[in-house]
Structure formats: C-alpha cells, structure tokens
Amino acid sequence: MTNIQTNERVMSALFSEFEDAENSYKEMLSRGFVRNQISVLMSDDLRKKHYGAETEMGSKAAEGTGVGAAVGGTIGAIVGALAAIGSTVVIPGAGIVIAGPLAFALAGAGTGGIAGGLMGVLIGAGIPEETVKHYETAIGDGGIVLGFSPKNEIEANEVERVWKDHDAEHIYR
C-alpha cells in the first residue's frame, strides 16, 4: 500500500495486547529501524493508561525527553515515541491517537483529513476498508495498530517476521 503523503509503501498490523505491540516496537528499533518509519495508532484511553506509569526512563519520558535512552519499564518505547514524535494527532470524536508518518500525513491534510477520521487516513494509505474497520473496532477495544514504511522488500519481510513473532494479527502488506 502507499502512504497518502509520501507515496511510500506502508504496511500494518494489529496487536491485541499492549505488551506485544511494545515488544515488537522495541525489537524493530533494536534492528536499526527508525521512528520515522513507524506509525502507532491506539485509543487515547490506552495511551493515558500507560502514559503515567513509572519507568526506568523516568517521568521525563512522558515529557518527550530522554526518549533516545535505553527503553524499558511500563512506559517503554511506544508511549515514549508518542511523546517525542513531532506530530501526534488525536482524532476528534474517535479518541484515537496517531503518531508517526500517518500522523504527518493526516496533519498535512488539514482539518478535512482529521474530520475523515481513522477510516479516511488508513484507506487513504491504501489499507482495504474491511481491514480498517477491523482495526478501528480493535483499537476501541484496547488494541494497537503499528504501521511501517519499509524501504525495500527485505525490510518488509523482516518486520513482518518481527510482528508475527509478537502475535500480530491482520497483517497487511
């Protein structure tokens, strides 16, 4: 699928457990992938639940500092990334937080893009409507969707393996 703003390929996966998404995200970073290749979508309630937790990174992580340091504890990589990424968007009415390249695309689309909500962003990125509807329901139930913009097929295959190793569901390539 293609990113709506950059024409880059975007793949996605659903995680029903925060810890599985967190471990997948951390493993992707440890393999050398960078935050600007990874999008995170979750409910604002889930973000708030994990945002205030203590971590070895300390409370500064929630303020967006120290995110480059070792990642661990309950806040971990995903919520630290939400705090550090320059563009994090909350979709009004849906209570869904988007960070990473998909948030940049949404912000670039202006208020019309935000009004289109999660469905518009993901369908615009090339994800089939049926998959997007499943993601939207799952996010409302506490799931997390990770998106990834691979530079080539080798990266796409590696990330898909990482996701599968961490119990990802509904992987879309």
PDB file of C-alpha atoms in Angstrom:
ATOM      1  CA  MET A   1       0.000   0.000   0.000  1.00  0.00           C
ATOM      2  CA  THR A   2       1.119   3.602  -0.486  1.00  0.00           C
ATOM      3  CA  ASN A   3       1.365   6.396   2.062  1.00  0.00           C
ATOM      4  CA  ILE A   4      -1.072   9.216   1.247  1.00  0.00           C
ATOM      5  CA  GLN A   5       1.521  11.960   1.537  1.00  0.00           C
ATOM      6  CA  THR A   6       4.870  10.495   0.548  1.00  0.00           C
ATOM      7  CA  ASN A   7       3.912   7.693  -1.854  1.00  0.00           C
ATOM      8  CA  GLU A   8       5.959   5.347   0.316  1.00  0.00           C
ATOM      9  CA  ARG A   9       4.772   1.837   0.870  1.00  0.00           C
ATOM     10  CA  VAL A  10       3.039   1.307   4.228  1.00  0.00           C
ATOM     11  CA  MET A  11       2.261  -1.998   5.933  1.00  0.00           C
ATOM     12  CA  SER A  12       0.269  -2.513   9.129  1.00  0.00           C
ATOM     13  CA  ALA A  13      -0.555  -4.999  11.875  1.00  0.00           C
ATOM     14  CA  LEU A  14      -2.907  -5.230  14.825  1.00  0.00           C
ATOM     15  CA  PHE A  15      -1.820  -6.194  18.338  1.00  0.00           C
ATOM     16  CA  SER A  16      -4.464  -7.085  20.906  1.00  0.00           C
ATOM     17  CA  GLU A  17      -2.018  -6.806  23.813  1.00  0.00           C
ATOM     18  CA  PHE A  18      -0.054  -3.649  24.637  1.00  0.00           C
ATOM     19  CA  GLU A  19       2.976  -5.712  25.642  1.00  0.00           C
ATOM     20  CA  ASP A  20       3.100  -7.489  22.267  1.00  0.00           C
ATOM     21  CA  ALA A  21       2.987  -4.163  20.410  1.00  0.00           C
ATOM     22  CA  GLU A  22       5.575  -2.713  22.786  1.00  0.00           C
ATOM     23  CA  ASN A  23       7.961  -5.651  22.348  1.00  0.00           C
ATOM     24  CA  SER A  24       7.514  -5.563  18.585  1.00  0.00           C
ATOM     25  CA  TYR A  25       8.227  -1.830  18.502  1.00  0.00           C
ATOM     26  CA  LYS A  26      11.336  -2.247  20.671  1.00  0.00           C
ATOM     27  CA  GLU A  27      12.608  -5.090  18.513  1.00  0.00           C
ATOM     28  CA  MET A  28      12.119  -3.029  15.375  1.00  0.00           C
ATOM     29  CA  LEU A  29      14.197  -0.219  16.902  1.00  0.00           C
ATOM     30  CA  SER A  30      16.874  -2.684  18.060  1.00  0.00           C
ATOM     31  CA  ARG A  31      17.156  -3.963  14.468  1.00  0.00           C
ATOM     32  CA  GLY A  32      18.005  -0.471  13.285  1.00  0.00           C
ATOM     33  CA  PHE A  33      14.643   0.738  12.021  1.00  0.00           C
ATOM     34  CA  VAL A  34      13.880   4.351  12.894  1.00  0.00           C
ATOM     35  CA  ARG A  35      10.862   6.014  14.476  1.00  0.00           C
ATOM     36  CA  ASN A  36      10.006   7.961  11.320  1.00  0.00           C
ATOM     37  CA  GLN A  37       9.300   4.626   9.604  1.00  0.00           C
ATOM     38  CA  ILE A  38       6.851   3.508  12.305  1.00  0.00           C
ATOM     39  CA  SER A  39       3.314   4.721  12.977  1.00  0.00           C
ATOM     40  CA  VAL A  40       1.397   3.932  16.159  1.00  0.00           C
ATOM     41  CA  LEU A  41      -2.393   4.002  16.452  1.00  0.00           C
ATOM     42  CA  MET A  42      -4.153   3.441  19.777  1.00  0.00           C
ATOM     43  CA  SER A  43      -7.047   4.767  21.797  1.00  0.00           C
ATOM     44  CA  ASP A  44      -6.411   7.892  23.801  1.00  0.00           C
ATOM     45  CA  ASP A  45      -7.618   5.974  26.875  1.00  0.00           C
ATOM     46  CA  LEU A  46      -4.928   3.309  26.358  1.00  0.00           C
ATOM     47  CA  ARG A  47      -2.261   5.995  25.885  1.00  0.00           C
ATOM     48  CA  LYS A  48      -3.350   7.656  29.131  1.00  0.00           C
ATOM     49  CA  LYS A  49      -3.334   4.320  30.962  1.00  0.00           C
ATOM     50  CA  HIS A  50       0.315   3.656  30.062  1.00  0.00           C
ATOM     51  CA  TYR A  51       1.491   7.271  29.921  1.00  0.00           C
ATOM     52  CA  GLY A  52       1.626   7.975  33.643  1.00  0.00           C
ATOM     53  CA  ALA A  53       3.358   4.741  34.641  1.00  0.00           C
ATOM     54  CA  GLU A  54       6.820   4.675  36.171  1.00  0.00           C
ATOM     55  CA  THR A  55       9.725   3.534  34.037  1.00  0.00           C
ATOM     56  CA  GLU A  56      13.498   3.301  34.225  1.00  0.00           C
ATOM     57  CA  MET A  57      13.498   6.217  31.780  1.00  0.00           C
ATOM     58  CA  GLY A  58      11.833   8.284  34.498  1.00  0.00           C
ATOM     59  CA  SER A  59       8.960  10.709  34.339  1.00  0.00           C
ATOM     60  CA  LYS A  60      10.841  12.871  31.819  1.00  0.00           C
ATOM     61  CA  ALA A  61       9.947  10.299  29.149  1.00  0.00           C
ATOM     62  CA  ALA A  62       6.363  11.439  29.345  1.00  0.00           C
ATOM     63  CA  GLU A  63       7.578  14.957  28.559  1.00  0.00           C
ATOM     64  CA  GLY A  64       9.425  13.754  25.482  1.00  0.00           C
ATOM     65  CA  THR A  65      12.944  13.935  26.904  1.00  0.00           C
ATOM     66  CA  GLY A  66      15.315  11.040  27.291  1.00  0.00           C
ATOM     67  CA  VAL A  67      13.493   9.043  24.627  1.00  0.00           C
ATOM     68  CA  GLY A  68      16.776   8.211  22.899  1.00  0.00           C
ATOM     69  CA  ALA A  69      17.971   6.482  26.054  1.00  0.00           C
ATOM     70  CA  ALA A  70      17.502   2.797  26.791  1.00  0.00           C
ATOM     71  CA  VAL A  71      13.854   1.836  26.680  1.00  0.00           C
ATOM     72  CA  GLY A  72      12.246  -0.171  29.425  1.00  0.00           C
ATOM     73  CA  GLY A  73       9.647  -0.282  32.134  1.00  0.00           C
ATOM     74  CA  THR A  74       5.961   0.233  31.660  1.00  0.00           C
ATOM     75  CA  ILE A  75       6.038   3.421  29.582  1.00  0.00           C
ATOM     76  CA  GLY A  76       8.522   1.910  27.164  1.00  0.00           C
ATOM     77  CA  ALA A  77       9.142   2.678  23.546  1.00  0.00           C
ATOM     78  CA  ILE A  78       5.650   3.218  22.198  1.00  0.00           C
ATOM     79  CA  VAL A  79       4.432   5.793  24.691  1.00  0.00           C
ATOM     80  CA  GLY A  80       7.860   7.444  24.729  1.00  0.00           C
ATOM     81  CA  ALA A  81       7.614   7.709  20.958  1.00  0.00           C
ATOM     82  CA  LEU A  82       4.150   9.240  21.219  1.00  0.00           C
ATOM     83  CA  ALA A  83       5.623  11.911  23.480  1.00  0.00           C
ATOM     84  CA  ALA A  84       8.693  12.506  21.305  1.00  0.00           C
ATOM     85  CA  ILE A  85       7.333  12.394  17.771  1.00  0.00           C
ATOM     86  CA  GLY A  86       6.727  15.871  16.452  1.00  0.00           C
ATOM     87  CA  SER A  87       3.302  15.069  15.059  1.00  0.00           C
ATOM     88  CA  THR A  88       0.824  13.225  17.244  1.00  0.00           C
ATOM     89  CA  VAL A  89      -2.816  13.661  16.300  1.00  0.00           C
ATOM     90  CA  VAL A  90      -5.916  12.809  18.310  1.00  0.00           C
ATOM     91  CA  ILE A  91      -8.905  12.247  16.039  1.00  0.00           C
ATOM     92  CA  PRO A  92     -11.828  14.224  17.496  1.00  0.00           C
ATOM     93  CA  GLY A  93     -14.836  12.152  18.470  1.00  0.00           C
ATOM     94  CA  ALA A  94     -12.980   8.864  17.982  1.00  0.00           C
ATOM     95  CA  GLY A  95     -10.466   9.256  20.825  1.00  0.00           C
ATOM     96  CA  ILE A  96      -7.738   7.671  18.689  1.00  0.00           C
ATOM     97  CA  VAL A  97      -4.112   8.790  18.856  1.00  0.00           C
ATOM     98  CA  ILE A  98      -1.924   8.519  15.751  1.00  0.00           C
ATOM     99  CA  ALA A  99       1.843   9.118  15.822  1.00  0.00           C
ATOM    100  CA  GLY A 100       4.471   8.740  13.117  1.00  0.00           C
ATOM    101  CA  PRO A 101       4.261   9.052   9.327  1.00  0.00           C
ATOM    102  CA  LEU A 102       0.489   8.546   9.224  1.00  0.00           C
ATOM    103  CA  ALA A 103       0.066  11.432  11.697  1.00  0.00           C
ATOM    104  CA  PHE A 104       2.244  13.634   9.489  1.00  0.00           C
ATOM    105  CA  ALA A 105       0.048  12.721   6.506  1.00  0.00           C
ATOM    106  CA  LEU A 106      -3.095  13.463   8.495  1.00  0.00           C
ATOM    107  CA  ALA A 107      -1.730  16.780   9.749  1.00  0.00           C
ATOM    108  CA  GLY A 108      -0.718  17.648   6.171  1.00  0.00           C
ATOM    109  CA  ALA A 109      -4.298  17.001   5.034  1.00  0.00           C
ATOM    110  CA  GLY A 110      -5.523  19.694   7.432  1.00  0.00           C
ATOM    111  CA  THR A 111      -8.842  19.721   9.227  1.00  0.00           C
ATOM    112  CA  GLY A 112     -10.578  17.952   6.351  1.00  0.00           C
ATOM    113  CA  GLY A 113      -8.268  14.972   6.837  1.00  0.00           C
ATOM    114  CA  ILE A 114      -8.832  14.946  10.569  1.00  0.00           C
ATOM    115  CA  ALA A 115     -12.593  15.112  10.036  1.00  0.00           C
ATOM    116  CA  GLY A 116     -12.291  11.989   7.838  1.00  0.00           C
ATOM    117  CA  GLY A 117     -11.024  10.173  10.913  1.00  0.00           C
ATOM    118  CA  LEU A 118      -9.140   6.928  11.129  1.00  0.00           C
ATOM    119  CA  MET A 119     -11.025   5.366   8.231  1.00  0.00           C
ATOM    120  CA  GLY A 120     -10.005   8.151   5.863  1.00  0.00           C
ATOM    121  CA  VAL A 121      -6.350   8.099   6.916  1.00  0.00           C
ATOM    122  CA  LEU A 122      -5.879   4.350   6.618  1.00  0.00           C
ATOM    123  CA  ILE A 123      -7.942   3.881   3.482  1.00  0.00           C
ATOM    124  CA  GLY A 124      -6.026   6.827   2.015  1.00  0.00           C
ATOM    125  CA  ALA A 125      -2.822   4.970   2.874  1.00  0.00           C
ATOM    126  CA  GLY A 126      -4.065   2.028   0.826  1.00  0.00           C
ATOM    127  CA  ILE A 127      -5.357  -0.317   3.537  1.00  0.00           C
ATOM    128  CA  PRO A 128      -8.594  -2.063   2.458  1.00  0.00           C
ATOM    129  CA  GLU A 129     -11.774  -0.744   4.071  1.00  0.00           C
ATOM    130  CA  GLU A 130     -12.623  -4.112   5.642  1.00  0.00           C
ATOM    131  CA  THR A 131      -9.222  -4.250   7.382  1.00  0.00           C
ATOM    132  CA  VAL A 132      -9.566  -0.633   8.529  1.00  0.00           C
ATOM    133  CA  LYS A 133     -12.995  -1.326  10.052  1.00  0.00           C
ATOM    134  CA  HIS A 134     -11.496  -4.257  11.959  1.00  0.00           C
ATOM    135  CA  TYR A 135      -8.594  -2.064  13.166  1.00  0.00           C
ATOM    136  CA  GLU A 136     -10.973   0.679  14.282  1.00  0.00           C
ATOM    137  CA  THR A 137     -13.083  -1.741  16.335  1.00  0.00           C
ATOM    138  CA  ALA A 138      -9.988  -3.393  17.827  1.00  0.00           C
ATOM    139  CA  ILE A 139      -8.453  -0.025  18.792  1.00  0.00           C
ATOM    140  CA  GLY A 140     -11.690   0.811  20.611  1.00  0.00           C
ATOM    141  CA  ASP A 141     -11.304  -2.485  22.483  1.00  0.00           C
ATOM    142  CA  GLY A 142      -7.709  -1.677  23.565  1.00  0.00           C
ATOM    143  CA  GLY A 143      -5.746  -2.903  20.549  1.00  0.00           C
ATOM    144  CA  ILE A 144      -2.799  -1.145  18.951  1.00  0.00           C
ATOM    145  CA  VAL A 145      -2.023  -0.869  15.249  1.00  0.00           C
ATOM    146  CA  LEU A 146       1.561  -0.441  14.118  1.00  0.00           C
ATOM    147  CA  GLY A 147       2.298   0.877  10.660  1.00  0.00           C
ATOM    148  CA  PHE A 148       5.675   0.624   8.971  1.00  0.00           C
ATOM    149  CA  SER A 149       7.173   2.225   5.854  1.00  0.00           C
ATOM    150  CA  PRO A 150       9.776  -0.230   4.529  1.00  0.00           C
ATOM    151  CA  LYS A 151      12.492   0.965   2.186  1.00  0.00           C
ATOM    152  CA  ASN A 152      12.528  -2.363   0.355  1.00  0.00           C
ATOM    153  CA  GLU A 153      11.146  -5.898   0.336  1.00  0.00           C
ATOM    154  CA  ILE A 154      13.900  -7.131   2.684  1.00  0.00           C
ATOM    155  CA  GLU A 155      12.788  -4.677   5.383  1.00  0.00           C
ATOM    156  CA  ALA A 156       9.131  -5.569   4.785  1.00  0.00           C
ATOM    157  CA  ASN A 157       9.874  -9.275   5.251  1.00  0.00           C
ATOM    158  CA  GLU A 158      11.940  -8.644   8.391  1.00  0.00           C
ATOM    159  CA  VAL A 159       9.255  -6.506  10.034  1.00  0.00           C
ATOM    160  CA  GLU A 160       6.539  -9.000   9.142  1.00  0.00           C
ATOM    161  CA  ARG A 161       8.587 -11.718  10.899  1.00  0.00           C
ATOM    162  CA  VAL A 162       9.009  -9.486  13.962  1.00  0.00           C
ATOM    163  CA  TRP A 163       5.288  -8.799  14.059  1.00  0.00           C
ATOM    164  CA  LYS A 164       4.402 -12.470  13.719  1.00  0.00           C
ATOM    165  CA  ASP A 165       6.880 -13.342  16.499  1.00  0.00           C
ATOM    166  CA  HIS A 166       4.953 -10.919  18.743  1.00  0.00           C
ATOM    167  CA  ASP A 167       1.467 -12.263  17.945  1.00  0.00           C
ATOM    168  CA  ALA A 168       0.383  -9.632  15.432  1.00  0.00           C
ATOM    169  CA  GLU A 169      -2.955 -10.167  13.735  1.00  0.00           C
ATOM    170  CA  HIS A 170      -4.403  -8.851  10.476  1.00  0.00           C
ATOM    171  CA  ILE A 171      -1.022  -8.018   8.954  1.00  0.00           C
ATOM    172  CA  TYR A 172      -1.471  -6.006   5.770  1.00  0.00           C
ATOM    173  CA  ARG A 173       1.313  -5.616   3.218  1.00  0.00           C
TER     174      ARG A 173
END
